């Protein structure tokens, strides 16, 4: 299996504190890897470092054969890595369609001519994208697809999460980083979201996913493999059962005996 | 629900435009204070009632569905009002001022309503355009139409330099810089004798292709048209163009990117939006509009002076944007009319207008932050819905 | 340059620095506690000065209008009045807008500042003209060569520093200060810990505004003149100083205040046109912000990704 993402010795510091320390990580094409660990162990920091929000103090990130260490968030997105956020970050005053189109930024035509004068061309582009957006949403929820032009503010939490995930998927990325998608949702809703995600992934076989989660049930069901972080360092990795039984992991979550 | 859009008629919007024209003409023509106060009161009551019965919503939906028709009719109504008041110098001057303010506020809407870049130096950029036109008109033979472009360009240029240091920082830094600029602009002008100092500069009237704007027109034996009429036409033309432009920006991928930057910059950047670039584009474009309007203002007023471009004036412009409903260009028109015309006509409140506006804006922000005419969900094409 | 004149500039700069620092501390407190920029703060300084002026008229009518005692009394009047005003602003303008985009709070406080300015201009007797502020501090001066060391200057610097140190001690070493710092760091957790969030915010705003009133009185006593417009520039200077020092940091605000005063003094020395000293100082601050966007002492980072 090809390594789509190769992270070596990644270190992120805030002042004197190392939020991430010498982290090695590999993601293979088509995998779903769960990233788990107690609060503050560096999981979101890891996402932020890959996506260019934080500059790593040391180490490197490679996307296939390209070095993407320390690139700006916009370049990371162009390269094909998208994400969701722990704290839902949607434009709540805008419609579902608008939010999805923000995710589709690199496929949109931003020329002045098209947008201001050649309105017929723009209309065609808008209509094509409406079809595309509706099709993607429908894979998650037919009801949501019908609310394409509703403001996001009017949607329940589960639908907002769906919109956020679709926003990350609409540009057909290579890698999807999911940051605690189950936060704020019931077990039922989480299950539904994960089912949709797996179904969506079936249509994008080259999509690789890194999933940060606290809900162990989700990790167990969905991930091919897990990596455990604690205090910014990798504790262990392997299949879920393996990792769950590992005494170091228990110590990390429950404290040393 | 899957449902076809109910067809929206253009009539409510047209009716509203005509009615507005009549009301404005009445306001401008009346002289007696009690008559004006009565009219103002009836207007408020009328608006409240129509709001209650959903009429304002109908008008809004209607104008959103037929933007081109409504824009042309509104411009025509404005010109008609000007024609009706053809010999009232001051009334025409006010109309022209309203149109110019609407243009500046359209620029502010781009910056603040869409890109989220706050600009408390609107009057300063207006002033830059005015002074540029003044200096060039006095000292060079640049054709007057080009002076408008020059005014816009210099305002845009200075604005982009100003905003550069704070592009990558949080919102309040832009506020800081523009407030400081807004306050210090006047000081800068007053101490510069090359720019006329506190007295300012005289500006010759506009002349396009030999047509002298500052001459009254004679129509027949009895009718004389005030020279201000020329400027009203020019100002309304500029406002209409700016309006169409800003509307189109909003209804396009450009407007979407701006909204993304304003809503959540971190998320926008995570999806490829170059926030700094969009902010500077919006800021520059907005200032261009302000500068162009300023150039026309210089020629209407016949002179430019530091006292015309104070921080208080910038705050008035911001009040218009908030009152109208930041992000909705349509609301700017009634807001600008209220803010410019009312204090001029109701002498009693002239002195208190800044205080009044401050209180009104505070109340709006506290109780109805969407403003007079709240912004609607983006409709890329008017009256269009795909289900 | 003559040492005496240099000394004069230095002293002048010191008084300005203390005044600016007092205003800046207010800004930083408000930002630290609620993440808000209170743009009416400068006008609260002005309102404080005018309250003191009004109190002075009252004292005069009672025949007690002279000397340091009068100065202290009117300062107390100003400080208490502005503390109430600050709390009112927090209660009715700022707290209700917590859920709205931060720009709304900025706007509403800016407009409130405008309302304050206009109210004083319109309703204070002869408010649109500059008004003389009473000379209440001792006028003695010691002469050291060409340097005239005025006693009132020294008193003002001392009082101002005292006020700042007082606030600092309060924030660092009292339970109230602990509550303020807790809320500033993490409001949610503070609430869970049982801290009365609303009360802390009100008290913080009262505190910052009280300090602003003190700055206003100091300004009045130093220049012997106040006018309704004085708050505008002072506010923007205080804000820049707080930003340059690092919003949210008390030390940063003090540092920023003196930094701005120093830049202004340099500008006054270098430029023959007095107005340019402000332009120069602001230009430097803006350059500083471009270089260090989070301020000299890092701005409290409120953003969690």
XYZ file of C-alpha atoms in Angstrom, chain A:
257
model
C 0.000 0.000 0.000
C 1.293 3.409 -0.897
C 1.966 5.830 1.935
C -0.120 8.850 1.100
C 0.991 10.843 4.113
C 4.361 10.371 5.779
C 5.100 12.325 8.941
C 8.523 12.149 10.507
C 9.702 13.500 13.841
C 7.052 16.209 13.891
C 7.544 18.594 16.807
C 5.349 21.572 17.680
C 6.245 23.913 20.525
C 4.325 26.631 22.297
C 6.800 28.652 24.273
C 8.599 26.025 26.303
C 5.898 23.391 26.048
C 6.158 20.663 23.393
C 2.580 19.941 22.302
C 3.853 17.389 19.846
C 7.193 15.680 20.156
C 9.014 13.672 17.539
C 5.790 12.257 16.130
C 6.049 9.653 13.372
C 2.934 8.801 11.445
C 2.026 7.098 8.209
C -1.217 7.049 6.329
C -1.803 4.625 3.500
C -4.144 5.065 0.589
C -7.705 4.061 1.369
C -7.072 3.666 5.121
C -9.054 5.080 7.982
C -6.694 5.645 10.889
C -8.034 6.527 14.318
C -6.036 9.002 16.381
C -6.815 8.729 20.050
C -5.478 9.956 23.356
C -6.553 11.927 26.396
C -7.386 15.636 26.217
C -4.438 17.816 25.418
C -2.354 14.962 24.058
C -1.676 16.800 20.822
C -4.206 15.337 18.416
C -5.707 18.597 17.164
C -2.250 20.137 17.296
C -1.204 17.421 14.858
C -4.000 18.373 12.461
C -3.144 22.043 12.814
C 0.497 21.337 12.095
C -0.260 19.369 8.942
C -2.718 21.958 7.663
C -0.356 24.863 8.128
C -2.036 26.585 11.055
C 0.971 25.872 13.260
C 4.569 25.875 12.107
C 6.400 22.783 13.255
C 9.586 23.384 15.190
C 11.090 20.226 13.767
C 10.217 17.293 11.569
C 8.598 16.931 8.185
C 5.365 16.080 6.447
C 5.253 14.514 3.011
C 2.227 14.074 0.814
C 3.201 11.208 -1.454
C 6.455 12.457 -2.927
C 5.973 16.116 -2.095
C 7.280 17.904 0.967
C 4.460 19.979 2.412
C 6.027 20.894 5.753
C 5.105 24.353 6.944
C 3.111 25.324 3.873
C 0.267 27.822 4.244
C -3.214 26.372 4.833
C -4.314 27.428 1.361
C -1.518 25.413 -0.272
C -2.313 22.353 1.841
C -5.890 22.544 0.659
C -4.801 22.866 -2.945
C -2.648 19.790 -2.492
C -5.745 17.822 -1.517
C -5.961 17.747 2.266
C -9.179 18.960 3.876
C -10.522 18.856 7.413
C -13.336 19.391 9.823
C -13.032 21.246 13.097
C -13.617 20.205 16.670
C -15.646 23.319 17.228
C -17.961 23.380 14.228
C -16.758 26.143 11.961
C -19.486 26.818 9.477
C -20.703 30.169 8.195
C -24.032 29.967 9.987
C -25.567 32.985 8.269
C -24.983 31.451 4.862
C -26.886 28.676 3.124
C -25.872 25.029 3.027
C -24.961 25.460 -0.618
C -22.745 28.451 0.117
C -20.942 26.532 2.820
C -20.284 23.610 0.511
C -19.045 25.967 -2.178
C -16.532 27.424 0.248
C -15.152 23.916 0.428
C -15.082 23.818 -3.338
C -13.015 26.970 -3.622
C -10.305 25.673 -5.906
C -12.775 24.476 -8.510
C -14.574 27.810 -8.716
C -13.910 30.453 -11.304
C -12.986 33.704 -9.582
C -12.331 35.737 -12.682
C -13.793 39.230 -12.709
C -15.116 38.734 -16.212
C -17.134 35.665 -15.368
C -18.469 36.933 -12.100
C -19.375 40.455 -13.102
C -20.067 40.421 -16.821
C -20.374 36.963 -18.352
C -23.299 36.097 -16.139
C -24.573 33.332 -18.364
C -21.341 31.463 -17.906
C -21.595 32.000 -14.173
C -25.120 30.694 -14.144
C -24.016 27.489 -15.818
C -21.273 27.067 -13.250
C -23.672 27.693 -10.392
C -26.176 25.196 -11.727
C -23.530 22.535 -12.222
C -22.359 23.031 -8.678
C -25.882 22.901 -7.314
C -26.262 19.460 -8.866
C -22.901 18.392 -7.500
C -23.684 19.659 -4.017
C -27.095 18.072 -3.935
C -25.711 14.742 -5.079
C -23.078 14.725 -2.354
C -25.510 15.748 0.371
C -28.012 13.123 -0.767
C -25.490 10.436 0.060
C -25.680 11.593 3.636
C -29.293 12.594 3.966
C -32.007 13.017 1.387
C -33.826 15.441 3.658
C -30.741 17.599 4.000
C -30.257 17.645 0.244
C -33.665 19.234 -0.060
C -32.603 22.005 2.316
C -29.756 23.082 0.106
C -30.653 26.741 0.300
C -31.608 26.909 3.939
C -29.377 28.873 6.276
C -27.106 26.607 8.249
C -28.208 28.331 11.427
C -31.595 26.626 11.114
C -30.183 23.109 10.962
C -29.948 20.652 13.848
C -26.487 19.599 15.026
C -26.376 16.319 13.116
C -27.117 18.095 9.832
C -24.527 20.746 10.556
C -21.928 18.032 11.070
C -22.991 16.526 7.790
C -22.591 19.869 6.069
C -19.137 20.237 7.558
C -18.096 16.796 6.361
C -19.536 17.433 2.904
C -17.735 20.740 2.752
C -14.539 18.809 3.282
C -15.461 16.181 0.700
C -16.806 18.268 -2.140
C -13.390 19.107 -3.544
C -12.615 15.370 -3.742
C -9.564 15.498 -1.517
C -6.902 12.856 -1.142
C -6.893 13.077 2.623
C -9.695 13.958 5.018
C -8.918 14.940 8.594
C -11.922 14.537 10.887
C -11.680 16.211 14.261
C -14.092 14.684 16.773
C -17.087 14.471 14.454
C -19.186 12.909 17.199
C -18.883 15.879 19.569
C -22.293 17.218 20.531
C -24.220 14.322 19.058
C -26.030 11.297 20.417
C -24.812 7.772 19.797
C -27.553 7.293 17.229
C -26.547 10.388 15.332
C -22.874 9.460 15.447
C -23.653 6.024 14.118
C -25.674 7.538 11.265
C -22.889 9.977 10.411
C -20.285 7.246 10.367
C -22.435 5.029 8.187
C -22.794 7.868 5.720
C -19.083 8.480 5.830
C -18.272 4.865 5.059
C -20.797 4.865 2.229
C -19.293 8.063 0.824
C -15.845 6.577 1.098
C -16.958 3.568 -0.870
C -17.395 5.911 -3.821
C -13.985 7.486 -3.289
C -11.741 4.453 -2.815
C -8.575 6.539 -2.886
C -9.737 8.714 0.003
C -7.671 8.282 3.166
C -9.003 9.441 6.495
C -7.502 10.330 9.843
C -10.136 10.366 12.544
C -9.734 11.952 15.969
C -12.298 10.541 18.343
C -13.113 10.054 21.970
C -15.961 7.674 21.249
C -14.158 4.347 21.277
C -17.118 2.618 19.704
C -16.690 4.736 16.619
C -12.996 4.023 16.416
C -13.569 0.333 16.801
C -16.176 0.206 14.101
C -14.690 2.466 11.549
C -10.909 2.476 11.764
C -8.493 0.097 10.136
C -5.782 1.019 12.569
C -5.199 3.267 15.601
C -2.464 5.522 16.864
C -2.364 6.623 20.477
C -0.933 9.950 21.623
C -0.144 11.089 25.107
C 1.583 14.328 26.112
C 2.530 14.878 22.500
C 4.239 11.551 22.057
C 3.165 8.367 20.318
C 2.395 5.689 22.844
C 1.603 2.837 20.543
C -0.210 1.872 17.366
C -1.966 -1.073 15.865
C -5.422 -2.509 15.444
C -8.085 -1.314 17.869
C -8.204 -4.478 19.972
C -4.453 -4.546 20.305
C -4.267 -0.936 21.314
C -7.204 -1.101 23.718
C -5.565 -3.967 25.572
C -2.160 -2.286 25.741
C -1.334 -1.385 29.352
C 0.440 1.815 28.323
C -2.756 3.058 26.705
C -4.786 2.311 29.818
C -2.228 4.163 31.871
C -2.452 7.118 29.554
C -6.218 7.403 29.944
C -6.618 6.295 33.527
C -3.344 7.369 35.026
C -0.562 5.141 36.294
C -1.604 2.525 38.813
